[in-house]
Amino acid sequence: MNIHGCLLSIGLLGLPTFSMAAEHDLSLIIHGASIHSDCSQGPGKKSKTCDFNGFNPGLGLAWVFLGDNDTGKLALRGGLYRDSLENTAGYAGFSYRKEWYLTEHFFAGVGAQAGYLNGSGIDGFAALPIVILGYKSVALEVGYAPKVDWVPGGDHVAVTTFSLRWTL
């Protein structure tokens, strides 16, 4: 199944339940940047494998359908962004996050995203752990994927991602 089919499926699955959104939250995901590290040197003058695009604009949606502040929240998540190879990438899957309020409005949390990714050198399953810092309805989500050689594709580097989640 391609990414367009995945996004359509998530959209169709969510349509009957959006009327219940008062009990659950719907968030706009604003993708923005990535940092590439743990690069390897190759042959030639321009051989550093970290010559990637670090500006990664895009949009997505996350809809919490299960859980609360006590148990953590499970959400359907999907969207499109400009990847580090300067192509359009798409994803569809699930996320889980657990957040703790440090003050009345400031919170921190951890989570993970997993599902289908078509982009960033991957066409298949991908997972990304995240750390969350937020204030009221806006949260910065920082993801980190370490350098591993078993991931498909030719460019193996560590990637740190930065996205904003705005709960509507």
mmCIF file of C-alpha atoms in Angstrom:
data_model
loop_
_atom_site.group_PDB
_atom_site.id
_atom_site.type_symbol
_atom_site.label_atom_id
_atom_site.label_comp_id
_atom_site.label_asym_id
_atom_site.label_seq_id
_atom_site.Cartn_x
_atom_site.Cartn_y
_atom_site.Cartn_z
ATOM 1 C CA MET A 1 0.000 0.000 0.000
ATOM 2 C CA ASN A 2 1.383 3.440 -0.843
ATOM 3 C CA ILE A 3 1.359 6.464 1.444
ATOM 4 C CA HIS A 4 -1.691 8.011 -0.215
ATOM 5 C CA GLY A 5 -3.663 4.843 0.536
ATOM 6 C CA CYS A 6 -2.498 4.900 4.163
ATOM 7 C CA LEU A 7 -3.484 8.534 4.643
ATOM 8 C CA LEU A 8 -6.869 7.952 3.010
ATOM 9 C CA SER A 9 -7.455 4.918 5.255
ATOM 10 C CA ILE A 10 -6.635 6.886 8.400
ATOM 11 C CA GLY A 11 -8.897 9.705 7.255
ATOM 12 C CA LEU A 12 -11.791 7.351 6.547
ATOM 13 C CA LEU A 13 -11.318 5.510 9.838
ATOM 14 C CA GLY A 14 -11.385 8.784 11.714
ATOM 15 C CA LEU A 15 -14.418 10.357 10.002
ATOM 16 C CA PRO A 16 -17.134 8.592 12.021
ATOM 17 C CA THR A 17 -15.417 9.422 15.281
ATOM 18 C CA PHE A 18 -14.487 13.091 14.812
ATOM 19 C CA SER A 19 -17.793 14.022 16.447
ATOM 20 C CA MET A 20 -16.327 12.574 19.654
ATOM 21 C CA ALA A 21 -13.364 14.999 19.468
ATOM 22 C CA ALA A 22 -14.680 16.963 22.461
ATOM 23 C CA GLU A 23 -13.580 14.027 24.658
ATOM 24 C CA HIS A 24 -10.304 13.565 22.776
ATOM 25 C CA ASP A 25 -7.817 15.940 21.254
ATOM 26 C CA LEU A 26 -6.993 16.741 17.656
ATOM 27 C CA SER A 27 -3.595 18.288 16.959
ATOM 28 C CA LEU A 28 -1.940 19.972 14.026
ATOM 29 C CA ILE A 29 1.668 18.814 13.580
ATOM 30 C CA ILE A 30 4.056 21.393 12.110
ATOM 31 C CA HIS A 31 7.283 19.773 10.937
ATOM 32 C CA GLY A 32 10.317 21.973 10.757
ATOM 33 C CA ALA A 33 13.897 20.803 11.063
ATOM 34 C CA SER A 34 16.365 17.972 11.447
ATOM 35 C CA ILE A 35 19.985 17.636 12.479
ATOM 36 C CA HIS A 36 22.158 14.846 11.060
ATOM 37 C CA SER A 37 25.111 13.522 13.047
ATOM 38 C CA ASP A 38 27.410 10.521 13.479
ATOM 39 C CA CYS A 39 28.440 10.833 9.840
ATOM 40 C CA SER A 40 31.001 8.715 8.055
ATOM 41 C CA GLN A 41 33.702 9.992 5.743
ATOM 42 C CA GLY A 42 33.685 8.645 2.203
ATOM 43 C CA PRO A 43 36.027 9.082 -0.761
ATOM 44 C CA GLY A 44 36.315 12.405 -2.601
ATOM 45 C CA LYS A 45 36.312 16.110 -1.797
ATOM 46 C CA LYS A 46 32.594 16.327 -0.876
ATOM 47 C CA SER A 47 32.494 13.044 0.936
ATOM 48 C CA LYS A 48 30.789 13.810 4.226
ATOM 49 C CA THR A 49 27.524 11.862 4.343
ATOM 50 C CA CYS A 50 25.790 14.599 6.375
ATOM 51 C CA ASP A 51 25.183 16.857 3.384
ATOM 52 C CA PHE A 52 21.421 16.638 3.979
ATOM 53 C CA ASN A 53 18.659 19.225 3.953
ATOM 54 C CA GLY A 54 17.989 20.318 7.558
ATOM 55 C CA PHE A 55 14.882 22.394 6.776
ATOM 56 C CA ASN A 56 11.931 19.994 6.676
ATOM 57 C CA PRO A 57 8.611 21.874 6.493
ATOM 58 C CA GLY A 58 5.377 19.915 6.503
ATOM 59 C CA LEU A 59 2.023 19.349 8.143
ATOM 60 C CA GLY A 60 0.292 16.446 9.800
ATOM 61 C CA LEU A 61 -2.598 15.581 12.092
ATOM 62 C CA ALA A 62 -2.712 13.563 15.286
ATOM 63 C CA TRP A 63 -6.021 12.408 16.734
ATOM 64 C CA VAL A 64 -6.078 10.940 20.239
ATOM 65 C CA PHE A 65 -8.626 8.142 20.369
ATOM 66 C CA LEU A 66 -7.637 6.365 23.567
ATOM 67 C CA GLY A 67 -6.247 7.371 26.949
ATOM 68 C CA ASP A 68 -5.983 10.461 29.106
ATOM 69 C CA ASN A 69 -3.445 12.426 31.168
ATOM 70 C CA ASP A 70 -3.207 9.623 33.741
ATOM 71 C CA THR A 71 -2.643 6.672 31.381
ATOM 72 C CA GLY A 72 -1.020 8.429 28.443
ATOM 73 C CA LYS A 73 -2.562 9.045 25.034
ATOM 74 C CA LEU A 74 -2.688 6.820 21.943
ATOM 75 C CA ALA A 75 -3.241 8.647 18.658
ATOM 76 C CA LEU A 76 -3.586 8.078 14.941
ATOM 77 C CA ARG A 77 -1.031 10.237 13.169
ATOM 78 C CA GLY A 78 -0.306 11.069 9.545
ATOM 79 C CA GLY A 79 1.126 13.784 7.350
ATOM 80 C CA LEU A 80 3.559 14.992 4.726
ATOM 81 C CA TYR A 81 6.883 16.836 4.970
ATOM 82 C CA ARG A 82 9.938 17.764 2.912
ATOM 83 C CA ASP A 83 12.558 15.185 3.874
ATOM 84 C CA SER A 84 16.306 15.519 4.266
ATOM 85 C CA LEU A 85 16.809 14.230 0.715
ATOM 86 C CA GLU A 86 14.649 17.163 -0.508
ATOM 87 C CA ASN A 87 11.738 14.918 -1.515
ATOM 88 C CA THR A 88 8.148 14.842 -0.287
ATOM 89 C CA ALA A 89 7.779 12.219 2.435
ATOM 90 C CA GLY A 90 4.591 10.852 3.935
ATOM 91 C CA TYR A 91 3.775 8.841 7.023
ATOM 92 C CA ALA A 92 0.794 7.168 8.671
ATOM 93 C CA GLY A 93 0.726 5.328 11.964
ATOM 94 C CA PHE A 94 0.251 5.566 15.687
ATOM 95 C CA SER A 95 1.833 7.517 18.507
ATOM 96 C CA TYR A 96 1.802 7.103 22.259
ATOM 97 C CA ARG A 97 2.741 9.899 24.636
ATOM 98 C CA LYS A 98 2.780 10.351 28.381
ATOM 99 C CA GLU A 99 3.013 13.904 29.697
ATOM 100 C CA TRP A 100 3.465 15.283 33.205
ATOM 101 C CA TYR A 101 2.500 18.806 34.235
ATOM 102 C CA LEU A 102 5.356 20.561 36.028
ATOM 103 C CA THR A 103 3.301 23.717 36.627
ATOM 104 C CA GLU A 104 -0.288 24.598 35.800
ATOM 105 C CA HIS A 105 0.551 25.108 32.108
ATOM 106 C CA PHE A 106 4.091 23.743 31.514
ATOM 107 C CA PHE A 107 4.551 20.021 30.836
ATOM 108 C CA ALA A 108 7.180 17.515 29.765
ATOM 109 C CA GLY A 109 6.784 14.026 28.411
ATOM 110 C CA VAL A 110 8.049 11.068 26.443
ATOM 111 C CA GLY A 111 6.544 9.046 23.665
ATOM 112 C CA ALA A 112 7.034 7.039 20.514
ATOM 113 C CA GLN A 113 5.723 7.115 16.972
ATOM 114 C CA ALA A 114 5.538 4.040 14.737
ATOM 115 C CA GLY A 115 4.023 3.193 11.393
ATOM 116 C CA TYR A 116 4.534 3.417 7.650
ATOM 117 C CA LEU A 117 7.071 5.932 6.291
ATOM 118 C CA ASN A 118 7.619 6.661 2.617
ATOM 119 C CA GLY A 119 10.554 9.071 2.537
ATOM 120 C CA SER A 120 13.815 9.909 4.247
ATOM 121 C CA GLY A 121 15.341 6.879 2.518
ATOM 122 C CA ILE A 122 12.730 4.476 3.970
ATOM 123 C CA ASP A 123 9.701 2.833 2.372
ATOM 124 C CA GLY A 124 8.208 0.714 5.132
ATOM 125 C CA PHE A 125 7.999 0.468 8.889
ATOM 126 C CA ALA A 126 9.714 3.144 10.978
ATOM 127 C CA ALA A 127 9.701 4.085 14.662
ATOM 128 C CA LEU A 128 10.867 7.215 16.445
ATOM 129 C CA PRO A 129 11.106 7.864 20.201
ATOM 130 C CA ILE A 130 10.309 11.443 21.224
ATOM 131 C CA VAL A 131 10.822 13.846 24.113
ATOM 132 C CA ILE A 132 8.158 16.515 24.632
ATOM 133 C CA LEU A 133 8.265 19.999 26.150
ATOM 134 C CA GLY A 134 5.100 22.062 26.109
ATOM 135 C CA TYR A 135 3.200 25.073 27.313
ATOM 136 C CA LYS A 136 -0.608 25.119 27.294
ATOM 137 C CA SER A 137 -1.662 23.782 23.848
ATOM 138 C CA VAL A 138 1.719 23.924 22.068
ATOM 139 C CA ALA A 139 4.431 21.289 22.407
ATOM 140 C CA LEU A 140 7.877 20.841 20.930
ATOM 141 C CA GLU A 141 8.460 17.191 19.984
ATOM 142 C CA VAL A 142 12.105 16.193 19.594
ATOM 143 C CA GLY A 143 12.723 12.781 18.047
ATOM 144 C CA TYR A 144 15.981 10.885 17.813
ATOM 145 C CA ALA A 145 16.899 8.004 15.520
ATOM 146 C CA PRO A 146 20.416 6.667 16.142
ATOM 147 C CA LYS A 147 22.720 5.547 13.346
ATOM 148 C CA VAL A 148 22.029 1.871 12.607
ATOM 149 C CA ASP A 149 23.188 -0.149 9.631
ATOM 150 C CA TRP A 150 20.187 -2.493 9.484
ATOM 151 C CA VAL A 151 17.830 0.282 8.295
ATOM 152 C CA PRO A 152 17.208 0.053 4.513
ATOM 153 C CA GLY A 153 18.845 2.738 2.370
ATOM 154 C CA GLY A 154 22.396 3.824 1.715
ATOM 155 C CA ASP A 155 22.890 6.830 3.996
ATOM 156 C CA HIS A 156 23.146 5.760 7.614
ATOM 157 C CA VAL A 157 23.387 8.693 10.008
ATOM 158 C CA ALA A 158 21.805 9.668 13.306
ATOM 159 C CA VAL A 159 18.867 12.066 12.946
ATOM 160 C CA THR A 160 17.318 14.455 15.475
ATOM 161 C CA THR A 161 13.935 15.848 14.402
ATOM 162 C CA PHE A 162 12.015 18.918 15.598
ATOM 163 C CA SER A 163 8.246 19.374 15.239
ATOM 164 C CA LEU A 164 5.570 21.476 16.922
ATOM 165 C CA ARG A 165 2.250 19.962 17.994
ATOM 166 C CA TRP A 166 -0.621 22.403 18.426
ATOM 167 C CA THR A 167 -3.652 20.873 20.140
ATOM 168 C CA LEU A 168 -6.779 22.478 18.702
#
